Amino acid sequence: MSAARRGPLLLGVRHHGPGSARAVRAALDEARPAAVLIEGPPEGDALLELAADPGMRPPVALLAHAADDPGRAAFWPLADFSPEWVAIRWAQEAGVPVRFMDLPAAHALAAAGEPDADHAEPDAVRLDPLAVLAETAGYDDPERWWEDVVEHRGTGGAGEEALGAFEALGEAMGALRETYGDGGHHRDLVREAYMRQRMRAARREFGDGYAVVCGAWHVPALRAKTTVAADKALLTGLAKVKVETTWVPWTHRRLARAGGYGAGITSPGWYAHLFSARDRPVERWLTKVAGLLREEDRQVSSAHVIEAVRLAETLAAMRGRPLPGLTETLESVRAVMCDGSDIPLALIEDRLVVGDVLGEVPDGAPVVPLQRDLTRQQRSLRLKAEAQERELELDLRKDTDAAKSLLLHRLRLLGIGWGTPTASRSSTGTFRETWRLRWEPELSVRVAEAGIWGTTVLAAATARAEADAAAAEELGEVTALAERCLLAGLSEALPAVLRALADRAALDTDVARLAKALPALARSLRYGDVRGTDATALGAVAAGLAERICVALPPACAAGLDADAAAELRGHVDGVHGAVGLLADADDGLRERWSAVLRTLADRDTVPGVIRGRAARLLLDDGRLEAGETARLMGLALSPAASPADAAGWIEGFAGGSSGGGTLLVHDDRLLRLIDTWLVGVPERAFTDVLPLLRRTFGAYEPGVKRTLGELVRRGPAASAEAARATGSAPEGFAPDLDPERADAVTELVRMLLASPDGVAAA
């Protein structure tokens, strides 16, 4: 260290600033301190040696969590371009001690459960030091000011210049703290008191020959002359918890302010590029952009890159900037490579300016046993954790894919949302699943939290399911849990879940809740068949639930229901009907009993029209209601004695757009004539009231169906049909009789359309 310099070397940095990182390395090379202190929790000292492990690849974060409450956690992220990471690696390469010096996480996490001093005064404004300095220098953008003053200085090899830059930045921060005090960062006073204590300990061990790497805001406070007693007074009485620490992978996206990280930056991908590109950063950056756009099938040539570089340099010169910054490069990309469109520019900002780089942590890092088992399964199944979102399609008939599905479902049950189920593009069969995967750094905390349930994913998920079943208060919660247990293959948890299910079902008298629970049970049985899970006991519970619904539903529908309650029950009728279709194979009499319930609902005039209409339609679709009887029920529902609102509800229930009602009306002249006649006779005042309901019913039809219905109504469906029968002719575009040759021509096409992906004709 220079003999002219008194006291320790204080290097005030911007967290995750590549210019600061280069300057730190240059300053350390110049000063050659005997030890380095880093802003961070001292509990991480034992883990610092892992930074030199070849398996450690930033971005990573030091994770500290309360031992008895893993959900109370804090992260200290570090990237390749973080000054703190550069300082750690410099010390390890130089063979000098390196230690963390910030307030222990034991105190910080204990305070996390108490009112934060920084937020005790809602009206207090927390100072942004960089914003003040940028405004003082005449900049309206702190990021642009920082780029011009620090990132573009090129201090990578000039040690004296780097030391001078740190001195100047420290003086600027000193002036700010003289003016603004703590700037609203009240807890910083406590942190800085602890930092000074660590510095005193370092002075006793190394003299003044050590260096401190910390946020530039803290430098004036660390230089200030304070007494030991004053610092101890600030630290007396701090709450404390037992803490566990480890390294976890981090992502560039989580370094961004948009991710909620307080010390974040707006463009981590851009900063990583500036740090790694020692020369010609703009040219190299625009080459990356061109490569990304080519991957997206956009025509981008070398000439585009050359022109974009020229434009960026011209913009920088016009604005008086030493080098093109991110603003200039993006503007040139938008104009030259994106044809002025913001759509490809948004892709560049997402993939390159922010980025999805995910770090790696060596196997030697301490983890909870659950994390170790999860890592083992990820490797065994070749299911790599990635920061970029991707889709995973699984065929559950394959052992490996079935094992992946079980793992993802078990993690979801534990609250570890690595994967989210989504609609499959290739098939609607139960043997296929599609997942959307993205590994977020916070999931490491979820794994630590879930560790209280067991040491393996299977054991933890089983214990969690049993606990959730015991704590569930509503029937719907238990039925959903039973479905999730079958999906996750938790056969050992099923007895406890089924006991809770039977208990809740026996006590619940609300038919709506019973009807809401049945479809989940039916789906569970279906999934159990596909996955080879024994769901016999679940089938017995489902059958009992269906019996209770058959008994309780008609009285519930006959009670005085408002429009919202009737619409809700109509939805439950649909759900139960689908569930009965799945359960009927195991109980031949169930379908008959349910059909009797539907017949009761369709015939009873005290039942709201929307439910009567839906019951009639379900019976018709199942072949349990003749066309003539259907017309009779519709005629009664649409008679002058019925209120217009109830008649419109009947139409909605019977011919709702999502149920294929439009196609039915196209092919059944009698039903269309009944609706047309009723609609023409609705009084003007009543028509205004029922119009929204009718628009919702008919507006959901396919455009072609609506056009055909309009044409039939225009020329009179009954007259057209009678004329066709009398003359042997047919409506325009149709022959009077079937043409066998033309019909046979489509047979092969129909067979292909009905075939499964494996080439086996679907039933």
Coordinates of C-alpha atoms in Angstrom, one line a residue, residues 390-710:
R390 CA -39.6 -23.6 -21.3
E391 CA -42.3 -26.1 -22.0
L392 CA -42.0 -29.8 -21.1
E393 CA -44.3 -32.3 -22.7
L394 CA -44.7 -35.7 -20.9
D395 CA -46.1 -39.0 -22.1
L396 CA -47.1 -40.8 -18.8
R397 CA -46.9 -44.2 -20.5
K398 CA -43.1 -43.8 -20.4
D399 CA -41.5 -44.5 -17.0
T400 CA -39.1 -41.6 -17.1
D401 CA -41.8 -39.1 -18.1
A402 CA -44.1 -40.5 -15.4
A403 CA -41.4 -40.0 -12.8
K404 CA -40.9 -36.4 -13.9
S405 CA -44.6 -35.8 -13.5
L406 CA -44.6 -37.3 -10.0
L407 CA -41.7 -35.1 -9.0
L408 CA -43.3 -31.9 -10.3
H409 CA -46.6 -32.6 -8.7
R410 CA -45.0 -33.4 -5.4
L411 CA -43.0 -30.2 -5.5
R412 CA -46.2 -28.2 -6.2
L413 CA -47.9 -29.9 -3.2
L414 CA -44.9 -28.7 -1.1
G415 CA -45.3 -25.1 -2.4
I416 CA -42.3 -25.3 -4.6
G417 CA -43.7 -24.0 -7.9
W418 CA -40.9 -25.0 -10.3
G419 CA -43.5 -26.2 -12.8
T420 CA -47.0 -25.1 -13.7
P421 CA -49.4 -27.4 -15.6
T422 CA -50.7 -26.0 -18.8
A423 CA -53.0 -27.2 -21.6
S424 CA -51.4 -29.8 -23.9
R425 CA -51.0 -28.9 -27.5
S426 CA -50.7 -32.4 -28.9
S427 CA -53.5 -34.4 -27.1
T428 CA -56.3 -34.1 -24.6
G429 CA -55.7 -37.7 -23.4
T430 CA -54.9 -38.3 -19.7
F431 CA -51.7 -39.9 -20.6
R432 CA -50.2 -36.6 -21.7
E433 CA -49.1 -33.6 -19.6
T434 CA -47.6 -30.3 -20.5
W435 CA -45.6 -28.2 -18.0
R436 CA -44.2 -24.7 -18.1
L437 CA -40.9 -24.8 -16.1
R438 CA -38.9 -21.9 -14.8
W439 CA -36.5 -22.0 -11.8
E440 CA -36.6 -18.9 -9.7
P441 CA -33.9 -18.3 -7.0
E442 CA -36.6 -17.9 -4.3
L443 CA -37.5 -21.6 -4.8
S444 CA -34.3 -22.4 -2.8
V445 CA -36.1 -20.8 0.2
R446 CA -39.2 -22.8 -0.5
V447 CA -37.1 -26.0 -0.5
A448 CA -35.6 -25.0 2.9
E449 CA -39.1 -24.3 4.2
A450 CA -40.4 -27.6 3.0
G451 CA -37.5 -29.4 4.7
I452 CA -39.4 -29.4 7.9
W453 CA -41.8 -32.1 6.4
G454 CA -39.1 -34.6 5.5
T455 CA -35.7 -35.4 4.1
T456 CA -36.8 -36.6 0.7
V457 CA -39.4 -35.2 -1.7
L458 CA -41.6 -38.2 -1.4
A459 CA -41.6 -38.2 2.4
A460 CA -42.0 -34.4 2.7
A461 CA -45.0 -34.4 0.2
T462 CA -46.6 -37.3 2.1
A463 CA -46.3 -35.6 5.5
R464 CA -47.5 -32.3 4.0
A465 CA -50.6 -33.9 2.4
E466 CA -51.6 -35.6 5.7
A467 CA -51.2 -32.4 7.6
D468 CA -53.2 -30.4 5.1
A469 CA -56.0 -33.0 5.2
A470 CA -56.2 -32.8 9.0
A471 CA -56.3 -28.9 8.8
A472 CA -58.8 -28.6 5.9
E473 CA -62.1 -27.1 6.9
E474 CA -64.1 -27.4 3.7
L475 CA -65.0 -30.4 1.6
G476 CA -63.6 -28.8 -1.6
E477 CA -60.2 -28.4 0.0
V478 CA -60.0 -32.1 0.7
T479 CA -61.3 -33.2 -2.7
A480 CA -58.7 -31.0 -4.4
L481 CA -56.1 -32.5 -2.1
A482 CA -57.1 -36.1 -3.0
E483 CA -56.7 -35.2 -6.6
R484 CA -53.3 -33.8 -6.0
C485 CA -52.3 -36.9 -4.0
L486 CA -53.2 -39.2 -6.9
L487 CA -51.4 -37.0 -9.4
A488 CA -48.3 -37.0 -7.1
G489 CA -48.5 -40.8 -6.5
L490 CA -48.8 -40.3 -2.7
S491 CA -50.4 -43.7 -1.9
E492 CA -49.3 -43.6 1.7
A493 CA -51.1 -40.2 2.3
L494 CA -54.4 -41.3 0.6
P495 CA -55.8 -43.1 3.7
A496 CA -55.6 -40.0 5.8
V497 CA -56.9 -37.8 3.0
L498 CA -59.8 -40.2 2.4
R499 CA -60.7 -40.3 6.1
A500 CA -60.9 -36.6 6.1
L501 CA -62.9 -36.6 2.9
A502 CA -65.5 -39.0 4.3
D503 CA -65.8 -37.1 7.5
R504 CA -66.3 -33.7 5.7
A505 CA -68.7 -35.3 3.1
A506 CA -70.9 -36.8 5.9
L507 CA -71.2 -33.5 7.7
D508 CA -71.7 -31.2 4.7
T509 CA -75.3 -30.5 3.8
D510 CA -74.7 -27.8 1.2
V511 CA -75.5 -29.4 -2.2
A512 CA -73.5 -26.8 -4.0
R513 CA -70.3 -27.7 -2.2
L514 CA -71.1 -31.4 -2.7
A515 CA -71.6 -30.9 -6.4
K516 CA -68.4 -28.8 -6.6
A517 CA -66.4 -31.6 -5.0
L518 CA -67.6 -34.5 -7.1
P519 CA -65.9 -33.6 -10.4
A520 CA -62.5 -33.5 -8.7
L521 CA -63.0 -36.9 -7.3
A522 CA -64.1 -38.3 -10.7
R523 CA -61.0 -36.8 -12.3
S524 CA -58.9 -38.3 -9.5
L525 CA -60.2 -41.8 -10.4
R526 CA -59.5 -41.2 -14.0
Y527 CA -55.9 -40.1 -13.3
G528 CA -55.6 -43.1 -10.9
D529 CA -56.4 -45.5 -13.7
V530 CA -53.8 -43.8 -16.0
R531 CA -51.1 -43.8 -13.4
G532 CA -51.8 -47.3 -12.1
T533 CA -52.8 -46.0 -8.6
D534 CA -55.3 -48.0 -6.5
A535 CA -58.2 -45.6 -6.0
T536 CA -60.8 -48.2 -5.0
A537 CA -61.5 -46.4 -1.7
L538 CA -61.8 -43.1 -3.4
G539 CA -64.3 -44.6 -5.8
A540 CA -66.5 -45.6 -2.9
V541 CA -66.4 -42.1 -1.4
A542 CA -67.3 -40.6 -4.8
A543 CA -70.2 -43.0 -5.3
G544 CA -71.6 -42.0 -1.9
L545 CA -71.2 -38.3 -2.7
A546 CA -73.0 -38.8 -6.0
E547 CA -76.0 -40.5 -4.2
R548 CA -76.3 -37.6 -1.8
I549 CA -76.3 -35.1 -4.7
C550 CA -79.0 -37.0 -6.5
V551 CA -81.2 -36.8 -3.5
A552 CA -80.5 -33.2 -2.5
L553 CA -80.2 -31.4 -5.9
P554 CA -83.9 -31.2 -6.9
P555 CA -85.1 -29.6 -3.7
A556 CA -82.1 -27.2 -3.8
C557 CA -83.0 -26.1 -7.3
A558 CA -86.7 -25.7 -6.5
A559 CA -86.0 -23.2 -3.8
G560 CA -86.3 -19.5 -4.5
L561 CA -83.1 -18.7 -6.3
D562 CA -81.9 -15.4 -7.7
A563 CA -80.3 -15.3 -11.1
D564 CA -76.7 -15.6 -9.8
A565 CA -77.5 -18.6 -7.6
A566 CA -79.4 -20.3 -10.5
A567 CA -76.4 -19.7 -12.8
E568 CA -74.1 -21.2 -10.2
L569 CA -76.2 -24.3 -9.8
R570 CA -76.5 -24.7 -13.6
G571 CA -72.7 -24.9 -13.6
H572 CA -72.7 -27.5 -10.9
V573 CA -75.3 -29.6 -12.9
D574 CA -72.8 -29.6 -15.8
G575 CA -70.0 -30.6 -13.5
V576 CA -71.9 -33.4 -11.9
H577 CA -73.1 -34.7 -15.3
G578 CA -69.5 -34.9 -16.5
A579 CA -68.5 -36.7 -13.3
V580 CA -71.3 -39.2 -13.6
G581 CA -70.1 -40.0 -17.0
L582 CA -66.7 -40.9 -15.5
L583 CA -68.1 -42.8 -12.6
A584 CA -70.8 -44.7 -14.4
D585 CA -68.5 -47.5 -15.5
A586 CA -68.0 -48.5 -11.9
D587 CA -71.8 -48.1 -11.0
D588 CA -74.2 -49.1 -13.8
G589 CA -77.2 -47.7 -11.8
L590 CA -75.7 -44.3 -11.2
R591 CA -76.3 -43.0 -14.8
E592 CA -80.0 -44.1 -14.5
R593 CA -80.5 -42.3 -11.2
W594 CA -78.8 -39.2 -12.5
S595 CA -81.0 -39.2 -15.6
A596 CA -84.1 -39.4 -13.3
V597 CA -82.8 -36.3 -11.5
L598 CA -82.4 -34.4 -14.8
R599 CA -85.9 -35.4 -15.8
T600 CA -87.3 -34.1 -12.6
L601 CA -85.4 -30.8 -13.1
A602 CA -86.6 -30.5 -16.7
D603 CA -90.3 -31.1 -15.8
R604 CA -90.6 -29.0 -12.6
D605 CA -91.9 -25.5 -13.4
T606 CA -90.7 -24.2 -10.0
V607 CA -87.1 -24.8 -11.1
P608 CA -85.4 -21.7 -12.7
G609 CA -85.5 -21.7 -16.5
V610 CA -81.7 -21.8 -17.0
I611 CA -81.5 -25.1 -15.0
R612 CA -84.6 -26.6 -16.7
G613 CA -83.2 -25.8 -20.1
R614 CA -79.8 -27.3 -19.2
A615 CA -81.4 -30.5 -17.9
A616 CA -83.4 -30.9 -21.0
R617 CA -80.4 -30.4 -23.2
L618 CA -78.3 -32.9 -21.3
L619 CA -81.1 -35.5 -21.6
L620 CA -81.4 -34.8 -25.3
D621 CA -77.7 -35.2 -25.9
D622 CA -77.7 -38.5 -24.0
G623 CA -80.5 -39.9 -26.1
R624 CA -82.9 -40.0 -23.2
L625 CA -85.3 -37.4 -24.5
E626 CA -87.2 -37.7 -27.8
A627 CA -87.3 -34.8 -30.3
G628 CA -91.0 -34.4 -29.8
E629 CA -90.8 -34.3 -26.0
T630 CA -88.0 -31.7 -26.3
A631 CA -90.2 -29.6 -28.5
R632 CA -93.0 -29.9 -25.9
L633 CA -90.7 -28.8 -23.0
M634 CA -89.5 -25.9 -25.1
G635 CA -93.1 -24.9 -26.0
L636 CA -94.0 -24.9 -22.3
A637 CA -91.0 -22.8 -21.4
L638 CA -91.6 -20.3 -24.1
S639 CA -95.4 -20.1 -23.7
P640 CA -97.0 -16.7 -23.2
A641 CA -97.6 -17.7 -19.5
A642 CA -93.8 -17.8 -18.8
S643 CA -92.0 -14.6 -17.9
P644 CA -89.7 -13.4 -20.6
A645 CA -86.7 -13.5 -18.3
D646 CA -87.4 -17.2 -17.3
A647 CA -87.9 -18.1 -20.9
A648 CA -84.6 -16.4 -21.9
G649 CA -82.9 -18.4 -19.2
W650 CA -84.3 -21.6 -20.5
I651 CA -82.9 -20.8 -24.0
E652 CA -79.5 -20.0 -22.5
G653 CA -79.5 -23.3 -20.5
F654 CA -80.6 -25.3 -23.5
A655 CA -78.8 -23.6 -26.4
G656 CA -75.8 -22.0 -24.8
G657 CA -73.1 -21.3 -27.3
S658 CA -70.5 -23.6 -25.7
S659 CA -72.7 -26.6 -25.8
G660 CA -73.3 -26.8 -29.5
G661 CA -76.8 -25.3 -29.3
G662 CA -76.3 -23.4 -32.5
T663 CA -75.7 -26.6 -34.6
L664 CA -78.7 -28.2 -33.0
L665 CA -81.0 -25.3 -34.0
V666 CA -79.6 -25.4 -37.6
H667 CA -80.7 -29.0 -38.0
D668 CA -84.0 -29.0 -36.0
D669 CA -86.5 -26.7 -37.7
R670 CA -89.1 -27.2 -34.9
L671 CA -86.9 -25.9 -32.1
L672 CA -85.7 -23.0 -34.2
R673 CA -89.4 -22.1 -35.1
L674 CA -90.4 -22.2 -31.4
I675 CA -87.6 -19.8 -30.4
D676 CA -88.3 -17.6 -33.4
T677 CA -92.0 -17.4 -32.6
W678 CA -91.3 -16.7 -28.9
L679 CA -88.8 -14.0 -29.7
V680 CA -91.1 -12.2 -32.1
G681 CA -93.8 -12.1 -29.4
V682 CA -91.7 -10.7 -26.6
P683 CA -93.1 -7.3 -25.6
E684 CA -90.8 -4.4 -26.4
R685 CA -90.2 -3.5 -22.7
A686 CA -89.4 -7.1 -21.7
F687 CA -87.3 -7.5 -24.8
T688 CA -84.9 -4.8 -23.6
D689 CA -84.5 -6.6 -20.3
V690 CA -83.8 -10.1 -21.8
L691 CA -81.6 -8.8 -24.7
P692 CA -78.2 -9.1 -22.7
L693 CA -79.0 -12.7 -21.9
L694 CA -79.9 -13.6 -25.4
R695 CA -76.9 -11.8 -26.8
R696 CA -74.7 -13.8 -24.5
T697 CA -76.4 -17.0 -25.6
F698 CA -76.3 -16.5 -29.3
G699 CA -73.2 -14.4 -29.5
A700 CA -71.0 -17.3 -28.5
Y701 CA -71.9 -19.3 -31.6
E702 CA -69.4 -19.8 -34.4
P703 CA -69.7 -17.1 -37.2
G704 CA -70.7 -19.8 -39.7
V705 CA -73.5 -21.1 -37.4
K706 CA -74.8 -17.5 -36.9
R707 CA -74.9 -16.9 -40.6
T708 CA -76.8 -20.1 -41.3
L709 CA -79.3 -19.4 -38.6
G710 CA -79.8 -15.9 -39.9

